[in-house]
XYZ file of C-alpha atoms in Angstrom:
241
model
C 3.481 -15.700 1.832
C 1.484 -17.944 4.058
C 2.201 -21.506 4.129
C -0.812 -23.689 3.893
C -1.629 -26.588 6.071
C -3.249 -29.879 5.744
C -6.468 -28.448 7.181
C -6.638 -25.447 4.950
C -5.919 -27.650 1.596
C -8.454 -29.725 2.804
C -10.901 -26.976 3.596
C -10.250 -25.580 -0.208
C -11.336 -29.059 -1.677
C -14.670 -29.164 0.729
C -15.307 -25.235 -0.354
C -15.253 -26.235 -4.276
C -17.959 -29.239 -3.990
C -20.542 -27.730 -1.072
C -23.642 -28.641 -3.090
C -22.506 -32.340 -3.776
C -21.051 -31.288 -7.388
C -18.581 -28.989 -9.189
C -19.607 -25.675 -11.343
C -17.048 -26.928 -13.982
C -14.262 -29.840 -14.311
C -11.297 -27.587 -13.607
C -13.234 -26.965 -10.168
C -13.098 -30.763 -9.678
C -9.046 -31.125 -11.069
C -8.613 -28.139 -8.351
C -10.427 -30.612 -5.020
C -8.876 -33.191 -6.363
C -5.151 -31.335 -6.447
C -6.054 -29.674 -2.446
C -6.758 -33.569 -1.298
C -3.352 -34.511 -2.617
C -1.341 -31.594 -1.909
C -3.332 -32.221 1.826
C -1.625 -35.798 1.252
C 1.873 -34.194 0.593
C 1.893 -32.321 4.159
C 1.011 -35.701 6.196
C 3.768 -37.389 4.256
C 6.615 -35.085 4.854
C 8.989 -36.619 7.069
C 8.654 -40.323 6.892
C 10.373 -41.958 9.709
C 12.532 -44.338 7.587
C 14.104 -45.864 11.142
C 10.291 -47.432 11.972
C 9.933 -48.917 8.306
C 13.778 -50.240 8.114
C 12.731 -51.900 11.330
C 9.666 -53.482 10.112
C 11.635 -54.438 6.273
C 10.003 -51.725 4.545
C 11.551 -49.026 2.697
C 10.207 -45.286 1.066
C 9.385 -46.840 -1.966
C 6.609 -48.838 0.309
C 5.025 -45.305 1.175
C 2.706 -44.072 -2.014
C 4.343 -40.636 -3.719
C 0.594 -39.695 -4.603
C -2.550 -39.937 -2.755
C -5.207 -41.551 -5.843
C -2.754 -44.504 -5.490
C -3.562 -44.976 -2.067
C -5.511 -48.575 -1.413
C -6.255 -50.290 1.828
C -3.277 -52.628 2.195
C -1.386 -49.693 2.665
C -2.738 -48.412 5.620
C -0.264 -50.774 7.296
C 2.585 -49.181 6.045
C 1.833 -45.986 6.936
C 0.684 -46.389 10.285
C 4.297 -47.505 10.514
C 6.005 -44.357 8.308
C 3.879 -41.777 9.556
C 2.163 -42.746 12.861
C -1.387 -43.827 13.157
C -2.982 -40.064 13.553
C -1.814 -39.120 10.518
C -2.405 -42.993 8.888
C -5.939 -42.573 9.912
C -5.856 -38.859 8.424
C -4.564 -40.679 4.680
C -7.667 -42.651 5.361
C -10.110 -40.313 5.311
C -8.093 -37.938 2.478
C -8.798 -41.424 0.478
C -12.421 -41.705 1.124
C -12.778 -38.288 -0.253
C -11.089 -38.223 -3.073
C -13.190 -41.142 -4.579
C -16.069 -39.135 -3.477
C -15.169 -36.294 -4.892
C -14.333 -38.448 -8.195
C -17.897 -39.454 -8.479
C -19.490 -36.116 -8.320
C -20.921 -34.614 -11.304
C -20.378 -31.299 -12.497
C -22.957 -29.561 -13.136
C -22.944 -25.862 -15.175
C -24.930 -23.740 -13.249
C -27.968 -21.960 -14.383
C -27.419 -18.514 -16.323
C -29.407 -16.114 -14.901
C -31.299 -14.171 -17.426
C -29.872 -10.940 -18.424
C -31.832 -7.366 -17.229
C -31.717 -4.282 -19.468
C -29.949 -1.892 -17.603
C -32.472 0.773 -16.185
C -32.353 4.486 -17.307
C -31.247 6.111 -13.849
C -32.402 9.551 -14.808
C -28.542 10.973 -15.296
C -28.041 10.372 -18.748
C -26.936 13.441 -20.587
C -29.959 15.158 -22.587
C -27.868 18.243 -23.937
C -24.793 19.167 -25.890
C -22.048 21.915 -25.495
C -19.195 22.970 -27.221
C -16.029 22.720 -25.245
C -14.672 26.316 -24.605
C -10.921 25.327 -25.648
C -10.527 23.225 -28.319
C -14.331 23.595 -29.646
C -15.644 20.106 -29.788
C -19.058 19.351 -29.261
C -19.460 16.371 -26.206
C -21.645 15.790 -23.990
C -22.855 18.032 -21.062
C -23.618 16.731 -17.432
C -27.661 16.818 -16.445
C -25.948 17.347 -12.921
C -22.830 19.463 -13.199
C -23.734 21.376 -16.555
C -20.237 20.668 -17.092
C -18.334 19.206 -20.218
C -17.728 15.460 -20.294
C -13.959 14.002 -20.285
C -12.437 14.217 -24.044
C -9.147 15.093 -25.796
C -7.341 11.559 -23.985
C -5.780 9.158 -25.654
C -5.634 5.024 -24.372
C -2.645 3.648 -24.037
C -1.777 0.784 -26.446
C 1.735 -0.911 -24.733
C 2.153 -3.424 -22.589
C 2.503 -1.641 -19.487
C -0.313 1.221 -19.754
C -3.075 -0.783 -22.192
C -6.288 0.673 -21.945
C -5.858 3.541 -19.679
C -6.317 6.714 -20.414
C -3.563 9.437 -20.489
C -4.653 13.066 -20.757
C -7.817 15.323 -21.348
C -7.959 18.678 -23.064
C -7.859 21.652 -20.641
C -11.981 22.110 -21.260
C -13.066 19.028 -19.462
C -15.305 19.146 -16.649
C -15.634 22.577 -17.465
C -19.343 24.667 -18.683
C -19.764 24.735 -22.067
C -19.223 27.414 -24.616
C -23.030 28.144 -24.378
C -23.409 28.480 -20.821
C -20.128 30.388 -19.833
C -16.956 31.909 -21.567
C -14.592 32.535 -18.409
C -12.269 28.973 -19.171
C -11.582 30.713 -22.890
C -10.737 33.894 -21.487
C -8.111 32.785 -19.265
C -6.916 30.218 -21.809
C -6.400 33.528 -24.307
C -4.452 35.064 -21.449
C -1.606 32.495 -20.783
C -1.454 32.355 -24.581
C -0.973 36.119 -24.632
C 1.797 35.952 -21.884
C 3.015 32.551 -23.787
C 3.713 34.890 -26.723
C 5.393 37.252 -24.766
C 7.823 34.899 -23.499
C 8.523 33.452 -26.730
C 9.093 36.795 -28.018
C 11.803 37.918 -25.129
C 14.540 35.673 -26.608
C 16.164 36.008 -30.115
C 17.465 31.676 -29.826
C 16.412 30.250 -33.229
C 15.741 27.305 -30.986
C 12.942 27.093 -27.797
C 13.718 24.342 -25.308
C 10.572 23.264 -23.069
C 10.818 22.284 -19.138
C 11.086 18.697 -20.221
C 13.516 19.147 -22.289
C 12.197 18.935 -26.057
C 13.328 21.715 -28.883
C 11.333 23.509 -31.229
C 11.823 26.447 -33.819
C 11.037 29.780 -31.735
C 9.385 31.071 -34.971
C 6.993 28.088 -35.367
C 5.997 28.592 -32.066
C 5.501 32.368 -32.253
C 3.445 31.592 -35.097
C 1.249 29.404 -34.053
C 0.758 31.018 -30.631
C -0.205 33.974 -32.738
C -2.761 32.195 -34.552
C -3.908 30.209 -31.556
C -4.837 33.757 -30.423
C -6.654 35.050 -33.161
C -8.746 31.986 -33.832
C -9.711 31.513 -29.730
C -10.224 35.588 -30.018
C -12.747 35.194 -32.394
C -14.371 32.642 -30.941
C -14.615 34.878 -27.785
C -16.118 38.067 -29.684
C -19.628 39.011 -29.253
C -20.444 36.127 -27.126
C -23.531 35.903 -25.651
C -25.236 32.573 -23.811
C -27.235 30.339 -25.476
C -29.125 27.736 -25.310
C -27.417 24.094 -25.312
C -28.330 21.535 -28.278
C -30.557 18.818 -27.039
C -29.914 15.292 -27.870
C -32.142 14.313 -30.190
């Protein structure tokens, strides 16, 4: 991380007030915080030597800049050196400047209705694997993003995991190639299942399910997606209405 210097805390406070006031109070709390943190880094390293010399101590040397007042200029020409006495100075001036600004809210700008931009889905389609109806593309004449699910913990809130297999793919109307290959692996799904007599079928990742449930519902997976495939024909798309 960088370190900061006097001249960049300084630069923050003069950044936050360009206009002569501050868009909200915590603006002003923040310039007022960079003028004394600017205050901290001329302060380091008092030379405690110079001010035992002169019968002054630390506790002569302000620990925060708003206390600052003339008569202590003095002091710190002696603790610090006159550069950086001069430099207090001026950090001073500021912050009472900075104290008497205003704040001042600035002006909402009124809002715009967002423009149509001519992309805007007009038709629907009926996704070719799980048969929803969604949105199609004006562009693509493909099928929106569906089928995900948002993620509620702490680590993944709000985004989305997932998609069924028929996103971003044409619709049901338009084309019928995504459904026949889907029918396919199911076919040589079933096959697999089959080729084993374990009661039990263990996925690649490691999660176990009854081989019979899953020969059944492949089966029925394949009847219901088969009928959906017979006698298709294209059609026309349903508009949004």
């Amino acid at each position: 991380m960088t370190t900061k210097t006097y001249t960049d805390y300084v630069q923050k406070a003069f950044e936050l007030c360009e206009d002569g006031s501050f868009p909200t109070k915590a603006a002003a709390k923040d310039a007022r915080q960079y003028l004394s943190r600017a205050y901290d880094m001329l302060t380091k390293g008092l030379d405690y030597a110079a001010l035992e010399a002169n019968g002054l101590s630390f506790w002569d040397v302000p620990n925060d800049l708003h206390r600052i007042r003339s008569k202590h200029t003095p002091i710190l020409r002696v603790a610090i050196g006159p550069e950086r006495a001069d430099r207090v100075r001026f950090l001073a001036d500021q912050l009472d400047k900075i104290k008497a600004m205003p704040v001042i809210k600035p002006t909402l700008k009124p809002k715009v209705a967002a423009q149509p931009t001519g992309n805007q889905a007009t038709h629907l389609g009926t996704c070719q694997i799980c048969g929803a109806v969604h949105k199609v593309g004006k562009r693509s004449g493909r099928i929106a993003k569906h089928g995900y699910r948002v993620g509620r913990s702490a680590y993944s809130l709000g985004r989305f995991h997932g998609e069924c297999e028929g996103s971003h793919y044409p619709p049901l109307e338009r084309n019928c190639d995504l459904l026949q290959r889907h029918i396919r692996q199911l076919e040589r799904q079933l096959e697999t299942l089959a080729e084993s007599d374990d009661p039990i079928y263990t996925t690649w990742d490691g999660k176990e399910y009854r081989r019979s449930s899953m020969i059944a519902n492949t089966e029925r997976a394949i009847k219901e997606q088969s009928k959906r495939l017979e006698g298709w024909h294209m059609t026309d798309l349903m508009p949004i209405i």
